Amino acid sequence: MNGVKHTSSVVDALHHIEYAPHSYGPSRSLTIPRADTTNVTILRARSWSRRIPPPDSRASTPSQSHFRVHDDFHESKGFWSDIKTLRWMRVPSSSFKLLLIPVFLYGICEALAIRPNPFEPMLFISYPIADSAADDTRYAKGWLDLVFIGYHIIVFSFIRQFLVLKVIRPISIRLGIKKQTKLDRFGEQAYAMIYYGAMGVWGSFIMRVLPTWWYRTEYFWIDYPHWDMKPQLKRYYLMHLSYWIQQLVVLALKIEKPRKDFQELVAHHLVTLWLIGWSYGINLTLIGNAVFISMDIPDVFLALSKICNYLNLTRTKIAVFVVFFAFWSYFRIWLNMVILLSVWTQYDLMPDTSKRWAPPEGVWMLWWMKYQIFTPILLLLFLNLFWYYLMLRIGYRALTQGNTTDERSDDEDDGKDE
């Protein structure tokens, strides 16, 4: 009986070694006791004590390989190399080091009482108006604003990648998202929801203290030029411009995987930058603030509806989609048309003294500027209507098939997580 038992054990061991050879550590002799008490060494086998898969086996699955490649995409190649290759825009550790340099140098200059501090324009808005009221400081615009914008492109690069990679991704994994594509998309949309939510609230608070509060559009033009800005309006405007430039570079470097509507998205970014740059340059920041709010608030619900989709929250995503559709209809369609109507019908409310070309005085409004202002807002409305059409199709499918997949994006719903 003992001999049979030993033989069976050997067969089991050989079978396991044959089909899982990588589960064993260093080779050593395996001695098999025979029934006649004679020990015979019949082979050399690996120890049962260590079960370490070989390197090839550990990286053999497609998902693991995908994660390794993706991690390399966000891995630093050295600080100076990251700067030269613009890799710092997707490596948060490098962008953080880069944004700390001006802060450190600013602190040194402050400690040495160097005036003016050459690094101040990077960190703070410039051009306070000397004769403005003490309790209502106003700011003008100037070339140093470009320095502020450039620095905050770095700031937004760090904030975006840090939140996506270090905060949002671990949360999404804990929520059960495993596919790399969905992890990427979840991170993009969660960051978008945070950004647009913050800027939508901030922009609304700014509009609340302006004469244009809730789209009193006649004040876009009355008392033009509005060249003296409240500090929060100027800071808000320049940070928005920094964000959109950074987002355009994100598309150019393909930090985000291109969607089906990639060309429309690039067009949207270019038109947005056109609107922001021109409105800031020709002192139309009041109308710019109104356009920002109409864009930012509905985007919060767009991002939230997509997040619910990635989490397979079927009922919740349908409810959020309905809310999003209502917000998009009001903010991006109706309010955009209100702004366009104001440009077309209220343009002449500005003083006659402003209807001339005198850049040193902050006056730019010749007759043809009406069409220059009208055109980019109209293009933005066309893009919104294009996406509105896609949303109507999604709504129709939701009613007829129970499917609320956003057809603008690639690979967002290409199977369930495994």
XYZ file of C-alpha atoms in Angstrom:
418
model
C 0.000 0.000 0.000
C 2.837 2.396 0.838
C 4.453 1.778 -2.568
C 1.277 2.595 -4.431
C 0.827 5.759 -2.410
C 4.348 6.965 -3.216
C 3.928 6.183 -6.907
C 0.716 8.180 -7.033
C 2.461 11.119 -5.363
C 5.253 11.017 -7.925
C 2.783 10.974 -10.840
C 0.965 13.953 -9.383
C 4.228 15.819 -8.909
C 5.440 15.085 -12.450
C 2.084 16.139 -13.893
C 2.223 19.444 -12.019
C 5.826 20.098 -13.044
C 4.992 19.407 -16.702
C 2.100 21.865 -16.873
C 3.375 24.552 -14.493
C 7.176 24.384 -14.693
C 7.624 28.093 -13.967
C 6.102 27.699 -10.504
C 9.299 26.299 -9.027
C 12.546 27.809 -7.896
C 16.135 26.428 -8.114
C 16.537 22.808 -9.274
C 17.355 20.107 -6.778
C 17.237 16.310 -6.556
C 13.950 14.562 -5.932
C 14.475 11.210 -4.198
C 11.624 8.697 -4.375
C 11.412 6.062 -1.634
C 10.564 2.591 -2.961
C 8.522 -0.080 -1.263
C 11.656 -2.179 -0.668
C 13.165 0.776 1.285
C 15.715 1.486 -1.461
C 15.864 5.173 -2.288
C 16.310 5.990 -5.981
C 16.954 9.449 -7.393
C 14.965 9.554 -10.629
C 15.048 13.197 -11.690
C 15.958 16.747 -10.787
C 12.987 18.918 -10.052
C 12.465 22.474 -8.902
C 11.696 23.252 -5.293
C 8.130 23.707 -4.113
C 9.265 26.493 -1.797
C 9.303 29.339 -4.344
C 6.622 30.022 -6.945
C 7.938 32.918 -9.008
C 6.788 33.204 -12.610
C 9.542 33.933 -15.107
C 9.685 37.445 -16.608
C 8.124 36.379 -19.918
C 5.182 34.787 -18.137
C 4.552 37.779 -15.900
C 4.269 40.178 -18.877
C 2.470 37.839 -21.204
C -1.098 39.074 -20.820
C -2.168 41.920 -23.122
C -3.639 44.024 -20.332
C -0.424 43.930 -18.283
C 1.632 44.834 -21.344
C -0.760 47.686 -22.097
C -0.399 49.073 -18.572
C 3.393 48.852 -18.783
C 3.471 50.768 -22.074
C 1.012 53.327 -20.719
C 3.096 53.860 -17.575
C 6.138 54.431 -19.773
C 4.146 57.105 -21.633
C 3.896 59.086 -18.363
C 7.379 58.202 -17.080
C 10.062 60.871 -16.798
C 13.155 60.483 -18.968
C 15.071 62.982 -16.871
C 14.120 66.576 -16.077
C 16.131 68.264 -18.832
C 15.080 65.686 -21.391
C 11.436 66.196 -20.386
C 11.791 69.950 -20.901
C 13.409 69.635 -24.339
C 10.848 67.119 -25.604
C 7.775 68.746 -23.925
C 7.351 65.492 -22.021
C 6.843 67.559 -18.878
C 3.281 68.216 -20.078
C 2.361 64.605 -19.299
C 4.830 63.900 -16.448
C 3.499 65.581 -13.278
C 6.789 65.314 -11.396
C 8.595 67.285 -14.118
C 5.891 69.951 -14.499
C 5.868 70.361 -10.709
C 9.627 70.970 -10.666
C 9.247 73.408 -13.539
C 6.530 75.457 -11.858
C 8.491 75.558 -8.578
C 11.481 77.297 -10.185
C 9.787 80.733 -10.542
C 8.285 80.396 -7.046
C 11.742 79.720 -5.587
C 13.354 82.588 -7.530
C 10.511 84.930 -6.599
C 11.113 84.119 -2.926
C 14.831 84.863 -3.268
C 14.140 88.231 -4.924
C 11.649 89.109 -2.189
C 14.177 88.185 0.502
C 16.776 90.413 -1.193
C 14.188 93.209 -1.641
C 14.766 93.352 -5.404
C 12.238 95.761 -6.934
C 10.499 95.198 -9.221
C 10.567 91.465 -8.686
C 11.203 90.005 -12.181
C 9.230 86.840 -11.384
C 6.122 88.579 -10.073
C 4.335 88.678 -13.486
C 4.440 84.871 -13.613
C 2.618 84.448 -10.328
C 0.385 87.522 -10.133
C -1.597 89.652 -12.572
C 0.090 92.844 -13.754
C -0.827 96.442 -14.585
C -2.860 97.771 -11.641
C -4.345 101.160 -12.481
C -2.783 103.711 -10.151
C -5.740 106.089 -9.895
C -8.407 103.425 -9.304
C -10.380 103.567 -6.063
C -8.722 102.012 -3.031
C -11.669 99.683 -2.438
C -12.088 98.846 -6.141
C -8.674 98.308 -7.704
C -8.815 97.923 -11.473
C -6.322 96.395 -13.893
C -5.351 97.128 -17.471
C -3.864 94.665 -19.954
C -0.327 94.486 -21.343
C 2.402 92.267 -22.733
C 3.346 90.864 -19.320
C -0.005 89.074 -19.348
C 1.615 86.624 -21.783
C 4.123 85.716 -19.058
C 1.263 84.946 -16.651
C -0.432 82.821 -19.333
C 2.767 80.906 -20.129
C 3.413 80.068 -16.484
C -0.151 78.918 -15.894
C 0.034 76.576 -18.880
C 2.631 74.754 -16.764
C 0.368 74.989 -13.705
C -2.575 73.441 -15.546
C -0.335 70.730 -17.016
C 0.689 69.710 -13.508
C -2.820 69.949 -12.038
C -4.307 67.907 -14.864
C -1.778 65.078 -14.838
C -1.492 64.947 -11.047
C -5.256 64.689 -10.588
C -5.717 62.194 -13.426
C -2.804 59.888 -12.573
C -2.456 60.202 -8.790
C -5.984 60.905 -7.566
C -8.649 59.976 -10.112
C -7.050 56.790 -11.479
C -6.751 55.017 -8.089
C -10.369 55.947 -7.369
C -11.542 54.610 -10.738
C -9.694 51.322 -10.159
C -11.345 50.966 -6.747
C -14.682 51.567 -8.462
C -14.030 48.531 -10.643
C -12.751 50.043 -13.902
C -9.932 47.872 -15.264
C -9.628 48.485 -18.993
C -6.920 50.985 -19.852
C -9.114 52.843 -22.345
C -11.857 53.387 -19.792
C -9.350 54.414 -17.126
C -8.031 57.090 -19.482
C -11.487 58.331 -20.448
C -12.707 58.297 -16.843
C -9.702 60.407 -15.829
C -10.278 62.912 -18.638
C -13.954 63.349 -17.813
C -13.460 63.532 -14.039
C -10.845 66.249 -14.527
C -13.152 68.089 -16.937
C -15.986 67.946 -14.399
C -13.727 69.389 -11.684
C -12.363 72.161 -13.919
C -15.635 73.249 -15.509
C -17.440 73.053 -12.188
C -14.876 75.306 -10.518
C -14.728 77.783 -13.419
C -18.504 77.813 -13.866
C -19.019 78.742 -10.211
C -16.169 81.279 -10.278
C -17.437 82.880 -13.485
C -20.962 83.155 -12.063
C -19.689 84.882 -8.913
C -17.757 87.338 -11.090
C -20.783 88.067 -13.292
C -22.859 88.652 -10.168
C -20.915 91.860 -9.395
C -20.965 93.051 -13.019
C -23.762 95.048 -14.700
C -24.242 92.114 -17.095
C -25.611 89.854 -14.319
C -27.671 87.178 -15.772
C -27.280 88.127 -19.404
C -28.375 91.750 -19.348
C -26.766 91.958 -22.752
C -27.169 95.690 -23.330
C -24.321 96.218 -20.863
C -21.958 94.362 -23.180
C -21.913 97.637 -25.165
C -22.987 100.481 -22.881
C -19.972 102.498 -21.641
C -17.570 100.636 -23.939
C -14.545 100.358 -23.850
C -14.406 98.266 -20.679
C -10.626 98.345 -20.535
C -10.336 98.609 -16.735
C -11.007 95.161 -15.307
C -11.770 93.968 -11.822
C -8.844 91.822 -10.611
C -10.905 88.647 -10.360
C -12.203 89.121 -13.928
C -8.690 89.574 -15.320
C -7.325 86.578 -13.409
C -10.294 84.451 -14.473
C -9.841 85.449 -18.111
C -6.104 84.764 -18.245
C -6.446 81.423 -16.482
C -9.144 80.376 -18.938
C -6.845 81.306 -21.800
C -4.006 79.299 -20.218
C -6.276 76.291 -19.842
C -7.454 76.312 -23.466
C -3.938 76.692 -24.845
C -2.856 73.789 -22.647
C -5.813 71.704 -23.850
C -4.923 72.411 -27.483
C -1.371 71.212 -26.817
C -2.828 68.100 -25.112
C -4.633 67.327 -28.373
C -1.535 68.063 -30.464
C 0.689 65.786 -28.342
C -2.092 63.162 -28.174
C -1.954 62.972 -24.393
C -5.647 62.155 -24.774
C -6.594 59.463 -27.268
C -8.317 61.154 -30.264
C -12.075 60.720 -30.447
C -14.243 60.306 -33.519
C -14.966 64.035 -33.492
C -11.272 64.967 -33.179
C -11.412 67.516 -36.012
C -14.521 69.168 -34.595
C -12.858 69.278 -31.175
C -9.740 70.953 -32.593
C -11.987 73.440 -34.417
C -13.831 74.104 -31.144
C -10.542 74.799 -29.333
C -9.301 77.124 -32.089
C -12.567 79.073 -32.205
C -12.563 79.301 -28.400
C -9.013 80.667 -28.392
C -9.996 83.127 -31.124
C -12.903 84.327 -28.980
C -10.864 84.591 -25.779
C -7.864 86.292 -27.385
C -9.820 88.835 -29.429
C -12.341 89.668 -26.713
C -9.509 90.258 -24.236
C -7.500 92.293 -26.716
C -10.348 94.606 -27.773
C -11.832 95.041 -24.282
C -14.908 92.826 -24.627
C -14.313 90.864 -21.430
C -17.915 91.304 -20.255
C -19.277 89.403 -23.244
C -16.417 86.926 -22.865
C -17.424 86.168 -19.284
C -20.982 85.488 -20.491
C -19.744 83.088 -23.192
C -17.528 81.235 -20.694
C -20.419 80.603 -18.311
C -22.633 79.361 -21.139
C -19.938 76.821 -22.057
C -18.618 75.707 -18.672
C -21.770 74.871 -16.710
C -23.311 72.375 -19.195
C -19.918 70.681 -19.625
C -20.061 69.651 -15.958
C -23.138 67.534 -16.664
C -21.669 66.211 -19.917
C -18.664 64.893 -17.996
C -20.871 63.517 -15.212
C -23.091 61.633 -17.674
C -20.029 60.015 -19.257
C -18.642 59.060 -15.846
C -21.938 57.336 -15.011
C -21.655 55.517 -18.334
C -18.166 54.192 -17.516
C -19.423 52.969 -14.139
C -22.360 51.170 -15.819
C -24.872 53.122 -13.719
C -27.661 52.638 -16.238
C -30.537 54.380 -14.495
C -28.363 57.130 -13.076
C -26.737 57.921 -16.417
C -30.149 58.265 -18.089
C -31.283 60.702 -15.377
C -28.031 62.677 -15.623
C -28.298 62.694 -19.421
C -31.767 64.258 -19.198
C -30.437 66.983 -16.862
C -27.415 67.490 -19.116
C -29.631 67.780 -22.190
C -31.719 70.474 -20.477
C -28.634 72.441 -19.377
C -27.041 72.145 -22.815
C -30.249 73.349 -24.492
C -30.443 76.410 -22.253
C -26.794 77.380 -21.881
C -25.123 76.324 -25.105
C -28.009 76.860 -27.518
C -30.402 79.439 -26.097
C -27.882 81.719 -24.332
C -25.512 81.567 -27.307
C -28.353 82.768 -29.514
C -29.113 85.534 -26.989
C -25.485 86.671 -27.204
C -25.541 86.550 -31.014
C -28.741 88.587 -31.081
C -27.094 91.155 -28.830
C -24.102 91.479 -31.165
C -26.421 91.936 -34.145
C -28.986 94.312 -32.628
C -27.290 96.079 -29.680
C -23.836 96.747 -31.096
C -24.734 100.407 -31.707
C -25.516 101.008 -28.031
C -21.846 101.795 -27.490
C -20.914 105.495 -27.406
C -20.201 107.143 -30.756
C -16.752 108.063 -29.452
C -15.961 104.333 -29.319
C -16.862 103.645 -32.947
C -13.369 104.255 -34.253
C -9.977 102.594 -34.436
C -7.768 103.993 -31.660
C -5.862 101.119 -29.983
C -3.826 103.401 -27.656
C -7.157 104.514 -26.161
C -8.541 100.959 -25.988
C -11.044 101.655 -28.766
C -11.335 99.271 -31.724
C -14.953 99.336 -32.856
C -15.111 100.223 -36.513
C -18.262 99.065 -38.304
C -16.700 95.834 -39.574
C -15.732 94.694 -36.048
C -19.369 93.792 -35.530
C -18.929 90.935 -37.996
C -15.591 89.911 -36.531
C -17.294 89.501 -33.141
C -20.369 87.822 -34.595
C -18.504 85.235 -36.711
C -16.654 83.185 -34.044
C -19.725 83.082 -31.786
C -21.771 81.868 -34.752
C -19.158 79.187 -35.530
C -19.285 78.106 -31.897
C -23.069 77.846 -32.143
C -22.745 75.667 -35.268
C -20.417 73.304 -33.382
C -22.850 73.224 -30.466
C -25.707 72.433 -32.848
C -23.652 69.611 -34.390
C -23.143 68.062 -30.944
C -26.780 68.816 -30.133
C -27.780 66.685 -33.124
C -25.634 63.827 -31.811
C -27.279 64.171 -28.410
C -30.732 64.024 -29.961
C -29.708 60.749 -31.592
C -28.495 59.465 -28.226
C -31.796 60.511 -26.644
C -33.745 58.735 -29.378
C -31.732 55.541 -28.835
C -32.287 55.831 -25.085
C -36.048 55.942 -25.593
C -36.153 53.146 -28.167
C -33.253 50.894 -27.124
C -32.247 51.988 -23.618
C -28.769 52.951 -24.884
C -27.158 56.287 -23.963
C -23.694 55.740 -25.421
C -21.941 58.922 -26.572
C -21.069 58.260 -30.208
C -18.510 61.055 -30.286
C -15.897 58.915 -28.538
C -13.875 55.885 -29.529
C -13.642 52.763 -27.400
C -15.582 54.167 -24.489
C -18.016 51.308 -24.394
C -16.143 48.583 -26.221
C -17.018 45.773 -23.890
C -17.247 45.323 -20.177
C -14.309 45.346 -17.842
C -12.841 41.947 -17.323
